[in-house]
mmCIF file of C-alpha atoms in Angstrom:
data_model
loop_
_atom_site.group_PDB
_atom_site.id
_atom_site.type_symbol
_atom_site.label_atom_id
_atom_site.label_comp_id
_atom_site.label_asym_id
_atom_site.label_seq_id
_atom_site.Cartn_x
_atom_site.Cartn_y
_atom_site.Cartn_z
ATOM 1 C CA MET A 1 1.836 -28.620 -12.236
ATOM 2 C CA GLN A 2 4.161 -26.104 -13.897
ATOM 3 C CA SER A 3 1.248 -23.795 -14.856
ATOM 4 C CA LEU A 4 -0.314 -24.173 -11.410
ATOM 5 C CA ILE A 5 2.579 -22.391 -9.680
ATOM 6 C CA PRO A 6 2.132 -19.041 -11.490
ATOM 7 C CA GLN A 7 -1.611 -19.206 -10.793
ATOM 8 C CA LEU A 8 -0.984 -19.764 -7.082
ATOM 9 C CA LEU A 9 1.553 -16.940 -7.033
ATOM 10 C CA LEU A 10 -0.930 -14.573 -8.681
ATOM 11 C CA LYS A 11 -3.728 -15.592 -6.324
ATOM 12 C CA THR A 12 -1.457 -14.987 -3.333
ATOM 13 C CA ALA A 13 -0.320 -11.623 -4.708
ATOM 14 C CA SER A 14 -3.942 -10.729 -5.335
ATOM 15 C CA VAL A 15 -4.921 -11.400 -1.727
ATOM 16 C CA LEU A 16 -1.919 -9.406 -0.485
ATOM 17 C CA TRP A 17 -2.867 -6.414 -2.647
ATOM 18 C CA VAL A 18 -6.463 -6.508 -1.448
ATOM 19 C CA ILE A 19 -5.288 -6.552 2.185
ATOM 20 C CA TRP A 20 -2.862 -3.688 1.468
ATOM 21 C CA GLY A 21 -5.611 -1.759 -0.273
ATOM 22 C CA LEU A 22 -8.129 -2.210 2.533
ATOM 23 C CA VAL A 23 -5.629 -1.017 5.134
ATOM 24 C CA HIS A 24 -4.840 2.053 3.038
ATOM 25 C CA VAL A 25 -8.487 2.913 2.430
ATOM 26 C CA LEU A 26 -9.022 2.695 6.193
ATOM 27 C CA ALA A 27 -5.956 4.885 6.829
ATOM 28 C CA GLY A 28 -7.201 7.418 4.300
ATOM 29 C CA VAL A 29 -10.624 7.564 5.937
ATOM 30 C CA MET A 30 -9.010 7.941 9.367
ATOM 31 C CA VAL A 31 -6.895 10.873 8.175
ATOM 32 C CA LEU A 32 -9.760 12.525 6.296
ATOM 33 C CA SER A 33 -12.095 12.236 9.270
ATOM 34 C CA SER A 34 -9.587 13.718 11.759
ATOM 35 C CA ASP A 35 -8.268 17.157 12.442
ATOM 36 C CA ALA A 36 -4.578 17.750 11.691
ATOM 37 C CA THR A 37 -3.424 16.633 15.122
ATOM 38 C CA GLY A 38 -5.456 13.419 14.931
ATOM 39 C CA GLY A 39 -4.285 12.776 11.386
ATOM 40 C CA PHE A 40 -0.632 13.100 12.344
ATOM 41 C CA GLN A 41 -1.167 10.945 15.407
ATOM 42 C CA ALA A 42 -2.832 8.249 13.284
ATOM 43 C CA ILE A 43 0.059 8.178 10.820
ATOM 44 C CA ALA A 44 3.090 8.748 13.076
ATOM 45 C CA ASP A 45 1.949 6.223 15.670
ATOM 46 C CA SER A 46 5.370 5.692 17.282
ATOM 47 C CA VAL A 47 5.752 9.408 18.040
ATOM 48 C CA PRO A 48 4.341 10.362 21.454
ATOM 49 C CA ALA A 49 0.861 11.805 20.874
ATOM 50 C CA GLU A 50 1.634 14.918 22.915
ATOM 51 C CA ALA A 51 4.569 15.725 20.615
ATOM 52 C CA LEU A 52 2.110 16.057 17.729
ATOM 53 C CA GLN A 53 -0.489 18.069 19.651
ATOM 54 C CA ALA A 54 -0.561 21.571 18.175
ATOM 55 C CA GLU A 55 -2.683 24.266 16.616
ATOM 56 C CA TYR A 56 -1.877 23.753 12.950
ATOM 57 C CA HIS A 57 -2.558 26.282 10.218
ATOM 58 C CA ALA A 58 -5.519 25.315 8.006
ATOM 59 C CA ALA A 59 -3.078 24.751 5.128
ATOM 60 C CA VAL A 60 -1.423 21.940 7.097
ATOM 61 C CA GLY A 61 -4.824 20.287 7.468
ATOM 62 C CA GLY A 62 -5.399 20.692 3.740
ATOM 63 C CA VAL A 63 -2.095 19.029 2.887
ATOM 64 C CA LEU A 64 -2.832 16.233 5.354
ATOM 65 C CA ASN A 65 -6.298 15.729 3.854
ATOM 66 C CA GLN A 66 -4.706 15.506 0.410
ATOM 67 C CA HIS A 67 -2.463 12.761 1.846
ATOM 68 C CA GLY A 68 -5.527 10.991 3.256
ATOM 69 C CA TRP A 69 -7.209 11.225 -0.144
ATOM 70 C CA ASN A 70 -4.112 9.693 -1.760
ATOM 71 C CA LEU A 71 -4.055 6.869 0.775
ATOM 72 C CA ALA A 72 -7.694 6.098 0.023
ATOM 73 C CA TRP A 73 -7.395 6.124 -3.770
ATOM 74 C CA PHE A 74 -4.134 4.128 -3.679
ATOM 75 C CA GLY A 75 -6.072 1.595 -1.639
ATOM 76 C CA VAL A 76 -9.067 1.462 -3.957
ATOM 77 C CA VAL A 77 -6.884 1.083 -7.046
ATOM 78 C CA THR A 78 -4.809 -1.707 -5.493
ATOM 79 C CA ILE A 79 -7.969 -3.530 -4.419
ATOM 80 C CA LEU A 80 -9.245 -3.371 -8.001
ATOM 81 C CA GLY A 81 -5.799 -4.303 -9.305
ATOM 82 C CA GLY A 82 -5.646 -7.241 -6.933
ATOM 83 C CA MET A 83 -8.981 -8.472 -8.208
ATOM 84 C CA LEU A 84 -7.745 -8.272 -11.799
ATOM 85 C CA ILE A 85 -4.426 -9.924 -10.889
ATOM 86 C CA TRP A 86 -6.488 -12.835 -9.541
ATOM 87 C CA HIS A 87 -7.527 -13.386 -13.160
ATOM 88 C CA GLY A 88 -3.961 -12.993 -14.482
ATOM 89 C CA ASN A 89 -4.313 -9.541 -16.050
ATOM 90 C CA VAL A 90 -0.783 -8.469 -17.054
ATOM 91 C CA THR A 91 -1.542 -4.752 -17.125
ATOM 92 C CA SER A 92 -2.879 -4.949 -13.567
ATOM 93 C CA ILE A 93 0.300 -6.644 -12.379
ATOM 94 C CA TRP A 94 2.329 -3.680 -13.624
ATOM 95 C CA VAL A 95 -0.077 -0.863 -12.698
ATOM 96 C CA THR A 96 -0.758 -2.207 -9.216
ATOM 97 C CA ALA A 97 2.951 -2.710 -8.553
ATOM 98 C CA LEU A 98 3.663 0.812 -9.744
ATOM 99 C CA ILE A 99 0.964 2.486 -7.641
ATOM 100 C CA GLY A 100 1.287 0.399 -4.478
ATOM 101 C CA GLY A 101 5.047 0.066 -4.753
ATOM 102 C CA MET A 102 5.759 3.751 -5.284
ATOM 103 C CA ALA A 103 3.349 4.719 -2.509
ATOM 104 C CA ASP A 104 5.147 2.366 -0.149
ATOM 105 C CA LEU A 105 8.594 3.497 -1.288
ATOM 106 C CA GLY A 106 7.784 7.055 -0.216
ATOM 107 C CA TYR A 107 6.378 5.758 3.052
ATOM 108 C CA LEU A 108 9.480 3.636 3.668
ATOM 109 C CA LEU A 109 11.910 6.482 2.955
ATOM 110 C CA PHE A 110 10.175 9.339 4.738
ATOM 111 C CA VAL A 111 8.099 7.795 7.519
ATOM 112 C CA ASP A 112 9.219 4.236 8.269
ATOM 113 C CA LEU A 113 13.032 4.463 8.144
ATOM 114 C CA PRO A 114 13.162 7.618 10.294
ATOM 115 C CA GLY A 115 11.192 5.669 12.924
ATOM 116 C CA TYR A 116 7.928 7.621 13.040
ATOM 117 C CA VAL A 117 5.724 4.523 12.830
ATOM 118 C CA ASN A 118 5.257 1.227 14.607
ATOM 119 C CA PHE A 119 6.136 -2.058 12.930
ATOM 120 C CA ILE A 120 2.450 -3.042 12.871
ATOM 121 C CA PRO A 121 0.673 -2.064 10.688
ATOM 122 C CA GLY A 122 3.109 0.263 8.897
ATOM 123 C CA THR A 123 6.233 -1.756 8.198
ATOM 124 C CA VAL A 124 4.173 -4.926 7.745
ATOM 125 C CA MET A 125 2.270 -3.237 4.894
ATOM 126 C CA THR A 126 5.590 -2.516 3.170
ATOM 127 C CA PHE A 127 6.493 -6.208 3.408
ATOM 128 C CA ILE A 128 3.045 -7.113 2.064
ATOM 129 C CA SER A 129 3.334 -4.842 -0.977
ATOM 130 C CA ALA A 130 6.914 -5.969 -1.674
ATOM 131 C CA SER A 131 5.813 -9.613 -1.450
ATOM 132 C CA ALA A 132 2.885 -8.987 -3.794
ATOM 133 C CA ILE A 133 5.203 -7.336 -6.320
ATOM 134 C CA VAL A 134 7.780 -10.137 -6.173
ATOM 135 C CA LEU A 135 5.165 -12.908 -6.416
ATOM 136 C CA SER A 136 3.409 -11.208 -9.346
ATOM 137 C CA PHE A 137 6.613 -10.757 -11.286
ATOM 138 C CA ILE A 138 7.775 -14.307 -10.622
ATOM 139 C CA ALA A 139 4.426 -15.543 -11.943
ATOM 140 C CA TRP A 140 4.714 -13.208 -14.956
ATOM 141 C CA VAL A 141 8.203 -14.510 -15.789
ATOM 142 C CA ARG A 142 7.253 -18.160 -15.253
ATOM 143 C CA ARG A 143 4.296 -17.796 -17.613
ATOM 144 C CA GLY A 144 6.561 -16.448 -20.319
ATOM 145 C CA ASN A 145 5.580 -12.782 -19.785
ATOM 146 C CA SER A 146 2.027 -13.370 -20.933
ATOM 147 C CA ALA A 147 0.120 -13.890 -17.680
#
C-alpha cells in the first residue's frame, strides 16, 4: 500500500500536466492564428474586447506570435513530460515542473494577479500546474527520491 500512494500521485500529476499542456497548445494555436487584436482578446479575456481593439504595429504582432509559439511548445513539452511522469521518470518530474511552473509563474504575476483574465480557464490552469508540481514532489519524496 505504501508504494501505491506515490504511483497514484504520479498518475494524477501526469493527467494534470497533460490537461495543462493541451490547454496551452490550444492557446498557442489560437494566438498564432489570430491577428494582434484577436490574440490579445484571447489572452486577456476579462478585459473588454473593445479596449483591446487597435491597429497594432507589425512588431507587436511578432512579439505576440512569439508568445503563442511559447505557449504551444510549453504545452507540448508538458504533455510529453506528463506521459513520462506516468512511468515515474524522475528527470521528467523536475523538467516538467520547471517548464510548466515557470511559465505559470510569469502568467500569475503579469496577467492573472493584475486581473486581465477570467478565473476559467486561466487561474484554474495555475492551480492545475501547482497541484501537479506538489503531487509529483510528494511522490518523489515518498519514494525516497528515486521515483
